[in-house]
Short mmCIF file of C-alpha atoms in Angstrom, two decimals:
data_model
loop_
_atom_site.label_atom_id
_atom_site.label_comp_id
_atom_site.label_asym_id
_atom_site.label_seq_id
_atom_site.Cartn_x
_atom_site.Cartn_y
_atom_site.Cartn_z
CA GLU A 204 79.64 118.20 99.22
CA ASP A 205 83.06 117.77 100.08
CA GLN A 206 85.04 116.64 97.21
CA VAL A 207 88.73 116.29 95.37
CA THR A 208 89.40 116.22 92.06
CA GLN A 209 92.88 115.46 90.17
CA SER A 210 94.05 116.25 87.07
CA PRO A 211 95.36 115.15 84.61
CA GLU A 212 94.48 111.47 84.97
CA ALA A 213 97.83 110.47 83.22
CA LEU A 214 101.06 112.47 82.56
CA ARG A 215 103.87 111.44 80.51
CA LEU A 216 107.09 113.38 80.87
CA GLN A 217 110.73 113.49 79.38
CA GLU A 218 113.35 113.47 82.16
CA GLY A 219 114.19 117.03 83.08
CA GLU A 220 110.68 118.03 81.96
CA SER A 221 109.16 120.09 84.97
CA SER A 222 105.43 120.25 85.26
CA SER A 223 102.59 120.21 87.85
CA LEU A 224 99.96 118.22 89.16
CA ASN A 225 96.64 119.80 90.08
CA CYS A 226 94.04 118.67 92.81
CA SER A 227 91.23 120.79 92.75
CA TYR A 228 88.98 120.55 96.03
CA THR A 229 85.51 122.07 97.52
CA VAL A 230 85.38 121.86 101.30
CA SER A 231 83.38 123.61 104.06
CA GLY A 232 86.36 123.82 106.30
CA LEU A 233 89.86 122.46 105.71
CA ARG A 234 91.60 120.79 108.29
CA GLY A 235 94.61 119.37 106.10
CA LEU A 236 95.42 118.62 102.45
CA PHE A 237 97.76 115.69 101.98
CA TRP A 238 100.02 114.50 98.97
CA TYR A 239 100.76 110.98 98.97
CA ARG A 240 102.97 108.93 96.41
CA GLN A 241 101.99 105.16 95.47
CA ASP A 242 104.18 102.94 93.55
CA PRO A 243 102.82 99.83 91.85
CA GLY A 244 101.72 97.21 94.42
CA LYS A 245 102.58 99.27 97.55
CA GLY A 246 100.70 101.33 99.97
CA PRO A 247 100.72 105.07 99.60
CA GLU A 248 103.84 107.08 101.07
CA PHE A 249 103.35 110.48 102.67
CA LEU A 250 104.95 113.38 101.10
CA PHE A 251 103.51 116.46 102.53
CA THR A 252 100.67 118.04 104.41
CA LEU A 253 99.43 121.70 103.93
CA TYR A 254 96.88 123.26 106.45
CA SER A 255 96.65 126.95 105.03
CA ALA A 256 96.38 128.84 101.89
CA GLY A 257 99.70 130.22 100.98
CA GLU A 258 101.53 127.38 102.42
CA GLU A 259 104.39 125.90 100.65
CA LYS A 260 106.56 122.57 101.17
CA GLU A 261 109.46 121.25 99.16
CA LYS A 262 111.28 117.69 99.31
CA GLU A 263 113.90 117.18 96.71
CA ARG A 264 112.35 117.75 93.36
CA LEU A 265 109.02 117.91 94.71
CA LYS A 266 107.05 121.28 95.68
CA ALA A 267 103.48 121.54 97.13
CA THR A 268 101.73 124.50 97.32
CA LEU A 269 97.83 125.57 98.60
CA THR A 270 95.10 128.03 97.83
CA LYS A 271 91.74 128.19 98.96
CA LYS A 272 90.24 126.11 95.92
CA GLU A 273 93.67 123.96 94.90
CA SER A 274 96.70 122.53 95.25
CA PHE A 275 99.46 122.06 92.95
CA LEU A 276 102.58 119.59 93.36
CA HIS A 277 105.32 120.57 91.23
CA ILE A 278 107.81 118.48 89.98
CA THR A 279 111.49 120.10 88.96
CA ALA A 280 113.62 118.30 86.73
CA PRO A 281 112.10 114.91 87.44
CA LYS A 282 113.93 111.71 86.94
CA PRO A 283 112.65 108.42 85.93
CA GLU A 284 112.57 107.24 89.77
CA ASP A 285 109.64 109.93 90.11
CA SER A 286 107.22 107.78 88.26
CA ALA A 287 104.56 106.72 90.39
CA THR A 288 100.76 107.74 91.10
CA TYR A 289 100.51 110.81 93.19
CA LEU A 290 97.53 111.04 95.35
CA CYS A 291 95.72 114.08 96.91
CA ALA A 292 93.52 113.78 100.00
CA LEU A 293 91.60 116.37 102.23
CA ARG A 294 90.36 116.18 105.83
CA PRO A 295 87.21 118.56 106.29
CA SER A 296 86.94 120.11 109.41
CA GLY A 297 84.62 118.26 111.92
CA THR A 298 85.49 114.78 110.67
CA TYR A 299 88.14 112.43 111.04
CA LYS A 300 87.53 111.15 107.38
CA TYR A 301 89.64 111.68 104.53
CA ILE A 302 88.85 112.08 101.03
CA PHE A 303 91.15 111.00 98.53
CA GLY A 304 91.08 111.81 94.51
CA THR A 305 91.65 109.14 92.26
CA GLY A 306 95.47 110.36 91.57
CA THR A 307 97.69 111.37 88.58
CA ARG A 308 99.95 108.52 87.03
CA LEU A 309 103.28 109.87 86.31
CA LYS A 310 105.48 108.36 83.59
CA VAL A 311 109.00 110.07 83.51
CA LEU A 312 110.94 108.95 80.58
CA ALA A 313 114.76 108.41 80.52
CA GLY B 216 110.69 102.10 113.76
CA ALA B 217 108.55 99.57 112.06
CA GLY B 218 105.56 100.79 109.91
CA VAL B 219 102.07 99.63 109.22
CA SER B 220 102.32 95.93 108.38
CA GLN B 221 99.38 93.84 106.80
CA SER B 222 98.84 90.25 106.08
CA PRO B 223 98.59 88.34 104.09
CA SER B 224 100.05 90.28 101.14
CA ASN B 225 98.07 88.38 98.65
CA LYS B 226 94.70 86.20 99.16
CA VAL B 227 92.85 84.41 96.47
CA THR B 228 89.56 82.82 97.69
CA GLU B 229 86.43 81.39 96.32
CA LYS B 230 83.02 83.17 96.13
CA GLY B 231 81.04 82.33 99.40
CA LYS B 232 84.28 82.00 101.59
CA ASP B 233 85.14 84.07 104.39
CA VAL B 234 88.22 86.27 104.69
CA GLU B 235 90.17 88.00 107.41
CA LEU B 236 92.54 90.51 106.73
CA ARG B 237 94.98 91.60 109.35
CA CYS B 238 96.51 95.15 110.13
CA ASP B 239 99.49 95.83 112.79
CA PRO B 240 99.45 99.65 113.17
CA ILE B 241 102.71 101.74 114.37
CA SER B 242 102.88 101.40 118.01
CA GLY B 243 101.66 104.38 119.76
CA HIS B 244 99.09 105.45 117.20
CA THR B 245 95.57 105.51 118.23
CA ALA B 246 93.60 106.13 114.93
CA LEU B 247 93.39 103.38 112.36
CA TYR B 248 91.76 103.12 109.45
CA TRP B 249 90.62 100.48 106.83
CA TYR B 250 90.41 101.60 103.16
CA ARG B 251 89.52 99.76 99.96
CA GLN B 252 91.16 100.73 96.54
CA SER B 253 89.46 99.32 93.20
CA LEU B 254 91.23 99.40 90.05
CA GLY B 255 91.46 102.79 88.89
CA GLN B 256 89.66 104.19 91.67
CA GLY B 257 90.67 106.31 94.91
CA LEU B 258 90.74 104.97 98.13
CA GLU B 259 87.23 104.61 99.71
CA PHE B 260 86.79 104.80 103.44
CA LEU B 261 85.96 101.86 105.32
CA ILE B 262 86.25 102.10 108.80
CA TYR B 263 88.00 104.38 111.69
CA PHE B 264 88.94 103.19 114.98
CA GLN B 265 89.97 105.81 117.51
CA GLY B 266 91.24 104.83 121.09
CA ASN B 267 88.65 103.35 123.08
CA SER B 268 85.77 105.16 121.32
CA ALA B 269 83.02 103.24 119.16
CA PRO B 270 84.58 102.85 115.80
CA ASP B 271 82.64 104.89 112.84
CA LYS B 272 81.51 101.92 110.52
CA SER B 273 79.73 104.13 108.16
CA GLY B 274 81.86 103.32 105.10
CA LEU B 275 81.37 99.53 105.37
CA PRO B 276 79.81 98.73 101.95
CA SER B 277 77.48 95.55 103.44
CA ASP B 278 76.87 94.02 106.46
CA ARG B 279 79.04 91.26 105.09
CA PHE B 280 81.92 93.44 106.44
CA SER B 281 83.16 93.87 110.05
CA ALA B 282 86.29 94.99 111.86
CA GLU B 283 87.42 94.59 115.28
CA ARG B 284 90.49 96.16 117.04
CA THR B 285 91.99 94.53 120.11
CA GLY B 286 93.59 96.31 122.95
CA GLY B 287 94.07 99.19 120.87
CA SER B 288 96.38 97.86 118.36
CA VAL B 289 95.82 95.19 115.79
CA SER B 290 92.90 95.12 113.80
CA THR B 291 90.90 92.75 111.57
CA LEU B 292 88.82 93.07 108.78
CA THR B 293 86.17 90.04 108.04
CA ILE B 294 84.57 89.68 105.15
CA GLN B 295 81.63 86.97 105.05
CA ARG B 296 80.46 85.21 102.13
CA THR B 297 82.97 87.28 99.49
CA GLN B 298 81.68 88.21 96.37
CA GLN B 299 83.64 88.90 93.01
CA GLU B 300 83.02 92.67 93.72
CA ASP B 301 85.06 92.35 96.61
CA SER B 302 88.06 91.99 94.76
CA ALA B 303 90.62 94.89 95.50
CA VAL B 304 93.18 95.95 97.52
CA TYR B 305 92.42 96.84 101.35
CA LEU B 306 94.69 99.33 102.72
CA CYS B 307 95.19 99.96 106.54
CA ALA B 308 96.42 103.05 107.71
CA SER B 309 97.18 104.45 111.12
CA SER B 310 97.83 108.02 112.89
CA LEU B 311 98.93 109.59 116.08
CA GLU B 312 95.50 111.05 117.05
CA ARG B 313 92.09 112.14 116.08
CA GLU B 314 93.12 115.40 114.71
CA ALA B 315 94.23 116.13 111.26
CA ARG B 316 97.76 113.99 111.35
CA THR B 317 99.51 112.18 108.92
CA GLN B 318 98.13 108.87 108.03
CA TYR B 319 100.90 106.17 107.59
CA PHE B 320 99.50 103.27 105.20
CA GLY B 321 100.59 99.56 105.05
CA PRO B 322 101.38 97.70 101.80
CA GLY B 323 97.95 96.44 101.58
CA THR B 324 96.27 93.07 100.78
CA ARG B 325 95.39 92.24 97.45
CA LEU B 326 92.22 90.20 97.44
CA LEU B 327 90.93 88.25 94.65
CA VAL B 328 87.65 86.41 94.62
CA LEU B 329 87.22 83.85 92.27
#
């Protein structure tokens, strides 16, 4: 069964304290793995798409990596404005459905 | 350009009433998805439209839920005889095509059934 598990559920960091969010997955074939940021009361905002193991993408303080079993979202020197819920989703091969994890709620303290 | 828009942003209704939720996708996006997000839960797939193909309704939780997409653009999600468990945020997303492309989400409609 295709599934996505995100950990931790919640994470509190001090400003400048780097960390990583995990997205573990099982899938028969991967068409794409996606990271989104969701602020309270808003829809998810696209961050990255990764297609194959070994691929990496960066944007400002965020870097996403992908292996055959998991993806990491690395946050370097976070700021309070990085506080949000980060969602991971995957698109299995042979389907147009996306499977979402339940997210990691990140709080960065000043 | 304009993103995905949804209306209303908030809806409070009484149990047993029907509601209609609207989604305007990004112009040119042929794929459109509806999701439901309950408190503390992941996004639950409801329905998928792609161009003129028959929609995939496999995620609709009951026959009280239906959706249509007119002219390959605007979509309406209808919930009949609403129940309290229907209370959630309903999110719409669009993407360029059937393939593994990025989905762009609207702000959602927050539905509260009293």
